[in-house]
Coordinates of C-alpha atoms and ligand atoms in Angstrom, one line a residue:
M1 CA -38.1 6.9 -9.8
C2 CA -39.2 10.0 -12.0
A3 CA -38.5 12.1 -8.9
M4 CA -34.8 11.1 -9.5
A5 CA -34.8 12.2 -13.1
G6 CA -32.2 14.9 -13.8
R7 CA -30.6 14.2 -10.3
K8 CA -27.0 13.7 -9.9
R9 CA -26.1 10.0 -9.2
S10 CA -24.7 8.9 -6.1
Y11 CA -21.4 7.1 -6.5
L12 CA -20.6 5.1 -3.5
D13 CA -17.9 2.6 -5.0
H14 CA -14.5 4.4 -4.2
A15 CA -13.0 1.2 -3.3
A16 CA -13.6 0.0 -6.7
T17 CA -12.2 2.9 -8.3
T18 CA -12.2 6.7 -7.9
P19 CA -12.6 9.7 -10.3
V20 CA -9.3 11.1 -11.6
D21 CA -8.9 14.5 -9.9
P22 CA -8.8 17.3 -12.3
A23 CA -5.7 18.4 -11.0
V24 CA -3.9 15.3 -11.9
V25 CA -5.6 15.2 -15.3
E26 CA -3.9 18.6 -15.6
A27 CA -0.6 17.4 -14.6
M28 CA -0.7 14.4 -17.1
L29 CA -1.6 16.4 -20.1
P30 CA 1.7 17.3 -21.1
Y31 CA 2.9 13.6 -21.2
F32 CA 0.4 13.1 -23.7
G33 CA 1.3 15.9 -25.6
E34 CA 4.4 17.4 -26.4
R35 CA 6.5 15.3 -23.9
W36 CA 5.4 11.7 -25.4
H37 CA 9.0 10.3 -26.1
N38 CA 10.3 7.2 -24.8
P39 CA 12.2 8.0 -21.4
S40 CA 15.1 5.6 -22.2
S41 CA 16.1 7.5 -25.5
I42 CA 18.9 9.7 -25.4
Y43 CA 17.8 13.1 -27.0
V44 CA 16.7 16.0 -25.3
E45 CA 13.2 15.5 -25.6
A46 CA 13.2 12.0 -24.1
Q47 CA 15.1 13.3 -21.2
L48 CA 12.4 15.5 -20.2
A49 CA 10.2 12.5 -20.0
R50 CA 13.1 10.7 -17.8
Q51 CA 13.2 13.6 -15.6
A52 CA 9.4 13.6 -15.0
I53 CA 9.5 9.9 -14.1
D54 CA 12.5 10.5 -11.6
E55 CA 10.8 13.4 -10.0
S56 CA 7.4 11.3 -9.7
R57 CA 9.7 8.4 -8.2
E58 CA 10.9 10.8 -5.7
A59 CA 7.4 12.0 -4.9
V60 CA 6.0 8.5 -4.5
A61 CA 8.9 7.6 -2.4
A62 CA 8.6 10.5 -0.2
A63 CA 4.8 9.8 0.4
I64 CA 5.7 6.5 2.0
G65 CA 9.1 7.2 3.7
A66 CA 11.1 5.4 1.0
L67 CA 14.1 6.0 -1.0
A68 CA 13.5 6.8 -4.6
E69 CA 15.4 3.7 -5.4
E70 CA 13.2 1.4 -3.5
I71 CA 10.1 2.1 -5.9
V72 CA 9.2 -0.1 -8.7
F73 CA 6.8 1.4 -11.0
T74 CA 4.1 -1.3 -12.4
S75 CA 0.9 -1.2 -14.0
S76 CA -1.4 -1.8 -11.2
G77 CA -1.9 -3.1 -7.6
S78 CA -2.6 -6.7 -9.0
E79 CA 0.9 -6.5 -10.7
S80 CA 2.5 -5.1 -7.8
D81 CA 1.2 -8.1 -5.5
N82 CA 2.1 -10.7 -8.3
L83 CA 5.8 -9.2 -8.4
A84 CA 6.1 -9.1 -4.6
L85 CA 4.9 -12.8 -4.2
R86 CA 6.6 -14.2 -7.3
G87 CA 9.6 -12.0 -7.3
V88 CA 10.6 -12.8 -3.7
L89 CA 10.0 -16.4 -3.7
A90 CA 12.1 -17.0 -7.1
A91 CA 14.8 -14.8 -5.4
S92 CA 14.9 -17.0 -2.3
A93 CA 15.1 -20.5 -3.7
Q94 CA 18.1 -21.3 -1.4
R95 CA 16.5 -20.0 1.7
G96 CA 13.0 -21.9 1.4
R97 CA 9.5 -22.1 -0.5
H98 CA 7.1 -21.4 2.2
I99 CA 4.6 -18.2 2.1
V100 CA 2.2 -17.3 4.7
T101 CA -0.9 -15.3 3.9
T102 CA -4.4 -14.7 4.9
A103 CA -7.8 -16.0 3.9
V104 CA -9.2 -12.5 3.3
E105 CA -6.5 -11.1 0.9
H106 CA -7.6 -9.7 -2.6
H107 CA -7.2 -12.1 -5.3
A108 CA -4.2 -10.7 -6.7
V109 CA -2.4 -12.1 -3.6
L110 CA -4.5 -15.1 -2.8
D111 CA -4.8 -16.5 -6.2
T112 CA -1.2 -15.9 -6.9
A113 CA -0.2 -17.7 -3.9
E114 CA -2.3 -20.5 -4.7
Q115 CA -0.7 -20.7 -8.1
L116 CA 2.7 -20.6 -6.5
E117 CA 1.6 -23.6 -4.4
R118 CA 0.7 -25.5 -7.6
D119 CA 3.9 -24.7 -8.9
G120 CA 5.7 -26.3 -5.7
A121 CA 5.8 -23.6 -3.3
E122 CA 4.4 -24.2 0.3
L123 CA 1.3 -22.2 1.4
T124 CA -0.2 -21.3 4.7
I125 CA -3.4 -19.4 4.6
V126 CA -4.3 -18.2 8.4
G127 CA -7.8 -17.3 9.4
V128 CA -9.2 -14.1 10.7
E129 CA -11.2 -12.8 13.3
H130 CA -15.1 -12.4 13.0
D131 CA -14.5 -8.8 11.9
G132 CA -12.1 -9.6 9.5
R133 CA -8.9 -8.4 11.2
V134 CA -5.9 -10.7 11.3
D135 CA -4.5 -11.6 14.8
P136 CA -0.5 -10.8 14.5
A137 CA 0.4 -13.6 16.7
V138 CA -1.6 -16.1 14.6
V139 CA 0.5 -14.9 11.5
A140 CA 3.7 -15.1 13.4
A141 CA 3.1 -18.6 14.8
A142 CA 2.8 -19.5 11.0
V143 CA 6.4 -18.6 10.4
R144 CA 8.9 -21.2 9.9
P145 CA 12.7 -21.2 9.5
D146 CA 11.9 -21.9 5.7
T147 CA 9.1 -18.9 5.2
V148 CA 10.3 -16.7 2.7
L149 CA 7.3 -14.3 2.6
V150 CA 4.6 -13.1 4.7
S151 CA 1.7 -11.1 2.9
V152 CA -1.0 -9.5 5.0
M153 CA -3.1 -6.6 3.7
H154 CA -3.2 -3.4 5.3
A155 CA -7.0 -2.7 4.8
N156 CA -9.4 -4.9 3.6
N157 CA -11.3 -3.8 0.3
E158 CA -14.5 -5.5 1.2
V159 CA -15.2 -5.0 4.9
G160 CA -12.7 -2.2 5.6
A161 CA -11.0 -3.9 8.5
L162 CA -7.7 -2.5 9.2
N163 CA -4.7 -4.8 10.3
D164 CA -2.1 -3.9 12.6
I165 CA 0.9 -4.4 10.2
A166 CA 3.6 -2.8 12.4
A167 CA 2.8 -5.7 15.1
I168 CA 2.5 -8.3 12.2
A169 CA 5.8 -7.2 10.9
A170 CA 7.8 -7.0 14.3
Q171 CA 6.5 -10.4 15.2
V172 CA 7.2 -12.3 11.9
H173 CA 10.5 -10.4 11.9
A174 CA 11.4 -11.5 15.6
R175 CA 10.4 -15.1 14.8
N176 CA 12.6 -15.0 11.3
P177 CA 14.5 -12.0 10.6
H178 CA 14.8 -13.5 7.0
T179 CA 11.2 -13.6 6.1
A180 CA 10.2 -10.7 3.9
V181 CA 6.7 -9.0 4.8
H182 CA 4.6 -7.5 2.3
T183 CA 1.5 -5.4 2.8
D184 CA -1.1 -4.7 0.1
A185 CA -1.7 -1.1 1.0
V186 CA -4.1 -0.4 -2.3
Q187 CA -7.0 0.8 -0.1
S188 CA -5.3 2.4 2.8
A189 CA -2.6 4.5 1.3
T190 CA -5.2 7.5 0.3
H191 CA -7.1 7.6 3.7
L192 CA -4.3 6.8 6.3
G193 CA -0.9 7.6 4.6
V194 CA 1.5 5.0 4.8
D195 CA 5.2 4.9 6.2
V196 CA 7.2 1.9 5.3
H197 CA 9.4 2.3 8.5
A198 CA 6.5 3.0 10.8
L199 CA 5.0 -0.2 9.4
G200 CA 8.3 -2.2 9.2
V201 CA 7.5 -3.7 6.0
D202 CA 10.0 -5.0 3.2
L203 CA 7.5 -4.7 0.5
L204 CA 4.4 -2.5 -0.1
T205 CA 1.8 -2.3 -2.8
L206 CA 0.3 0.7 -3.9
T207 CA -2.1 1.6 -7.1
A208 CA -2.8 5.1 -8.3
H209 CA -6.7 4.6 -9.4
K210 CA -7.8 4.3 -5.7
L211 CA -6.4 7.6 -4.8
Y212 CA -7.9 10.0 -7.4
G213 CA -5.3 9.2 -9.9
P214 CA -5.2 7.2 -13.1
R215 CA -5.7 3.4 -13.9
G216 CA -2.7 2.0 -15.5
A217 CA -0.3 2.9 -12.8
G218 CA 1.0 1.0 -9.5
A219 CA 4.0 0.7 -7.5
L220 CA 5.9 -1.9 -5.6
Y221 CA 8.0 -0.6 -2.5
V222 CA 11.2 -2.9 -2.3
R223 CA 13.2 -2.3 0.9
A224 CA 16.9 -2.2 -0.1
G225 CA 18.5 -5.6 0.2
T226 CA 15.1 -7.5 -0.1
P227 CA 15.7 -10.4 -2.6
L228 CA 13.6 -10.1 -5.7
L229 CA 13.6 -11.5 -9.2
P230 CA 12.1 -9.6 -12.2
Q231 CA 8.7 -11.2 -13.3
I232 CA 8.6 -9.5 -16.7
L233 CA 11.6 -9.4 -18.7
G234 CA 12.8 -7.1 -21.5
G235 CA 14.4 -3.8 -21.7
G236 CA 15.3 -3.7 -18.4
Q237 CA 13.4 -0.7 -17.1
E238 CA 13.0 0.0 -13.4
E239 CA 16.6 -0.9 -12.7
R240 CA 15.9 -4.4 -14.4
R241 CA 13.0 -5.4 -11.9
R242 CA 10.1 -4.6 -14.4
A243 CA 10.7 -4.5 -18.1
G244 CA 8.1 -2.4 -20.0
T245 CA 8.5 1.3 -21.4
E246 CA 7.3 3.4 -18.8
N247 CA 3.6 4.9 -18.8
T248 CA 5.1 8.5 -18.2
P249 CA 1.4 10.3 -17.9
A250 CA 0.1 7.7 -15.8
I251 CA 3.4 7.8 -13.4
V252 CA 3.3 11.5 -13.3
G253 CA -0.5 11.2 -12.4
F254 CA 0.2 8.9 -9.5
A255 CA 2.8 11.1 -8.2
A256 CA 0.4 14.0 -8.5
A257 CA -2.6 12.3 -6.9
L258 CA -0.5 11.2 -4.0
R259 CA 1.0 14.8 -3.4
L260 CA -2.7 15.9 -3.6
A261 CA -4.0 13.1 -1.1
A262 CA -1.3 14.0 1.6
K263 CA -2.6 17.7 1.5
R264 CA -6.3 16.9 1.6
R265 CA -5.9 13.7 4.0
A266 CA -7.1 15.5 7.2
A267 CA -10.1 16.9 5.7
D268 CA -11.0 14.1 3.6
V269 CA -10.8 11.7 6.5
A270 CA -13.0 13.9 8.8
H271 CA -15.6 14.3 6.0
E272 CA -15.4 10.4 5.3
R273 CA -15.7 9.4 9.1
A274 CA -18.9 11.6 9.5
L275 CA -20.8 10.1 6.2
Q276 CA -19.5 6.6 7.5
A277 CA -20.6 7.1 10.9
R278 CA -24.3 7.9 9.8
L279 CA -24.7 5.0 7.7
I280 CA -23.2 2.6 10.1
N281 CA -25.7 3.9 12.7
E282 CA -28.7 4.3 10.6
L283 CA -28.5 1.4 8.0
P284 CA -29.4 -1.3 10.8
R285 CA -32.3 1.2 12.1
R286 CA -33.8 1.1 8.9
V287 CA -33.5 -2.0 7.3
P288 CA -34.9 -5.2 9.0
L289 CA -32.6 -8.2 9.2
L290 CA -29.4 -6.4 8.3
G291 CA -26.1 -6.6 9.9
I292 CA -22.8 -4.4 9.5
T293 CA -19.9 -6.6 8.5
G294 CA -16.4 -5.7 9.7
P295 CA -15.1 -3.7 12.6
R296 CA -17.8 -1.8 14.3
D297 CA -15.0 0.4 16.3
L298 CA -14.3 3.2 13.6
G299 CA -10.7 3.3 14.8
L300 CA -10.2 -0.2 13.4
R301 CA -12.2 0.5 10.1
L302 CA -11.2 2.2 6.8
P303 CA -12.4 5.7 6.6
G304 CA -15.5 5.8 4.3
S305 CA -16.0 2.0 4.2
V306 CA -19.5 0.5 5.1
S307 CA -20.4 -3.0 4.4
A308 CA -23.5 -5.1 5.5
V309 CA -25.2 -8.3 5.0
V310 CA -29.0 -8.2 4.3
A311 CA -30.8 -11.7 5.0
F312 CA -32.9 -13.3 2.5
V313 CA -32.2 -11.1 -0.4
E314 CA -29.2 -11.2 -3.2
G315 CA -26.8 -8.5 -3.0
E316 CA -27.0 -8.4 -6.5
S317 CA -30.7 -7.6 -7.0
I318 CA -30.3 -4.9 -4.2
L319 CA -27.4 -3.4 -6.5
L320 CA -29.8 -3.3 -9.7
A321 CA -32.4 -1.6 -7.8
L322 CA -30.0 1.0 -6.4
D323 CA -28.6 1.5 -9.8
L324 CA -31.9 2.3 -11.2
A325 CA -32.6 4.7 -8.0
G326 CA -29.4 6.6 -9.0
I327 CA -26.9 4.9 -6.5
A328 CA -24.0 3.1 -7.8
A329 CA -22.4 0.4 -5.1
S330 CA -21.2 -2.8 -5.0
S331 CA -21.6 -6.3 -3.2
G332 CA -17.9 -6.8 -2.3
S333 CA -14.8 -6.3 -4.6
A334 CA -15.5 -5.1 -8.2
C335 CA -13.7 -8.3 -9.2
T336 CA -16.1 -10.6 -7.3
T337 CA -19.3 -8.8 -8.3
G338 CA -21.1 -10.9 -11.0
S339 CA -19.7 -14.0 -9.3
V340 CA -22.1 -16.3 -7.9
E341 CA -20.1 -17.5 -5.2
P342 CA -20.4 -15.7 -1.8
S343 CA -17.4 -13.4 -0.9
H344 CA -14.4 -15.3 0.3
V345 CA -13.8 -12.5 2.8
L346 CA -17.4 -13.0 4.5
V347 CA -16.8 -16.6 4.4
A348 CA -13.5 -16.4 6.0
M349 CA -15.0 -14.3 9.0
G350 CA -17.6 -16.9 9.4
V351 CA -20.6 -15.5 7.7
P352 CA -23.0 -18.3 6.8
G353 CA -22.6 -18.6 2.8
E354 CA -26.2 -18.1 2.2
L355 CA -26.3 -14.9 4.4
A356 CA -22.9 -13.6 2.6
R357 CA -25.0 -13.5 -0.8
G358 CA -27.0 -10.6 0.6
S359 CA -23.6 -8.5 0.9
L360 CA -23.5 -4.8 -0.1
R361 CA -20.5 -2.3 0.2
F362 CA -20.7 1.4 0.2
T363 CA -17.5 3.3 0.0
L364 CA -17.7 6.9 0.4
G365 CA -15.1 9.5 -1.0
R366 CA -14.2 13.1 -1.5
V367 CA -17.5 13.9 -3.8
N368 CA -20.0 12.4 -1.6
T369 CA -22.4 14.5 0.5
D370 CA -24.9 14.0 3.2
A371 CA -27.2 14.2 0.3
D372 CA -25.7 10.8 -0.9
V373 CA -26.3 9.2 2.6
D374 CA -29.8 10.6 2.6
R375 CA -30.5 9.1 -0.5
L376 CA -29.4 5.9 0.2
L377 CA -31.2 5.9 3.7
E378 CA -34.1 6.7 1.9
V379 CA -34.1 4.1 -1.2
L380 CA -32.7 1.1 0.6
P381 CA -35.5 0.0 2.9
P382 CA -38.3 0.0 0.5
V383 CA -36.1 -1.9 -2.2
V384 CA -35.3 -4.5 0.5
A385 CA -39.2 -4.6 1.7
R386 CA -40.2 -5.1 -1.9
M387 CA -37.8 -7.8 -2.7
R388 CA -38.6 -9.8 0.3
A389 CA -42.4 -9.3 -0.2
L390 CA -41.5 -11.0 -3.5
S391 CA -39.8 -13.9 -2.0
P392 CA -41.7 -17.0 -1.0
V393 CA -39.1 -18.0 1.4
A394 CA -39.8 -17.9 5.1
V395 CA -38.2 -14.9 6.9
E396 CA -37.5 -16.1 10.4
P397 CA -33.7 -15.8 10.3
P398 CA -32.1 -19.3 11.5
P399 CA -30.1 -19.3 14.5
G400 CA -26.9 -19.1 12.6
Y401 CA -27.7 -15.4 11.2
L402 CA -28.4 -14.1 14.5
P403 CA -24.9 -13.1 15.4
W404 CA -24.6 -11.3 12.3
L405 CA -27.5 -9.2 12.2
D406 CA -27.7 -6.0 13.9
A407 CA -31.5 -5.7 13.2
P408 CA -32.8 -9.2 14.1
S409 CA -36.5 -8.4 13.9
L410 CA -38.8 -8.0 11.1
A411 CA -40.8 -6.0 13.4
L412 CA -38.7 -2.9 12.6
A413 CA -40.6 -2.8 9.2
R414 CA -43.6 -2.4 10.6
Ligands
PLP1 C1 -6.9 -4.6 -1.7 C2 -6.8 -4.7 -3.0 N1 -5.4 -5.2 -3.7 C3 -5.2 -4.9 -4.9 C4 -6.3 -4.6 -5.9 C5 -5.7 -4.4 -7.4 O1 -5.5 -3.3 -7.7 P1 -5.7 -3.0 -9.2 O2 -7.0 -2.9 -9.6 O3 -4.7 -1.7 -9.4 O4 -5.0 -4.0 -10.0 C6 -7.4 -4.2 -5.2 C7 -8.5 -3.6 -6.2 O5 -9.6 -3.7 -5.8 C8 -7.5 -4.0 -4.1 O6 -8.7 -3.4 -3.3

């Protein structure tokens, strides 16, 4: 541990949030300073703030192939997800109250859908494959004449599984052209870039803080003509779709971050893929009774995303030890970290509950280097070995664990 003193820490939790890029901070600063006025006011200073929001809206729209008027700025990805589900359902009462979503969505979608069900909506939650991906045909089969919304995430935040949203949207629309298709692209937007027409979606969620922008800025793309009722009422901002005085610095930072992401995408993705491949190949070789979760084919996996389960050790205990050794990582989504329940994503994939408690997630980003990967590969095996040595439980994995473990033998450790 002492050898670590003074060493830079390794941040391997980019799916939780990203550092704000200095160029983004630079772009935001004037709007904390001399351009602080309320963009809805009439005087010239306020109009400068209004202009900045208009330009940001154009930039966010251009980044995803949308029109400026199709972008609703919100405070977060969670708010955008809530607005998509609640707003479409509220506006579609004449046509039906049925919603379809999947068992691996972020809680911003899943909990909202479940609340809507308690409030009288009908809900179908479709399952996923063992790698966390959603079968488009299964989603389409759940669509009924009264289905008003289908919500399927683009990339899973815990296991990096990428969904074929274009196929899902096409099949859903073929079955019911009136069903709106929403995708949560919070995790994918920075790495993959998203184009709403290529994806064929009617609504799409973004958030700035996962793409080197600030917290406090999100957006919901709403295709022109999609029924949507506001869920926050008041001053009528965002063309009456979301009230609240605009967070000008955060919106400007969001647009700046998206522009930067587009410029850097090819280099960032190549870099993250290389580090990701090293971890996915090496972790099972170095840590006995470890299994990589999510797609093994990197083409089906979010760049930079590495997730695993480790048998007979609590993920949380490993994270604390990694933290002491200078590595910041997570056991699933940041929101479920700290909860005693195993991840709903792993459970939906079929991972046995006890094994799911040993889940780890490492998400790499721009700031990482091979040195961060080396450090994790050096630190993790002895941490796991130490914890297993302390544990009184038997370490023969039960048969239910075996399909999930890449390294099913303790002999590796010897
Ligand atoms: C897939 C997904 N959707 C939604 C959210 C929520 O976004 P925000 O933190 O901006 O509310 C997250 C954040 O972890 C996420 O990973």
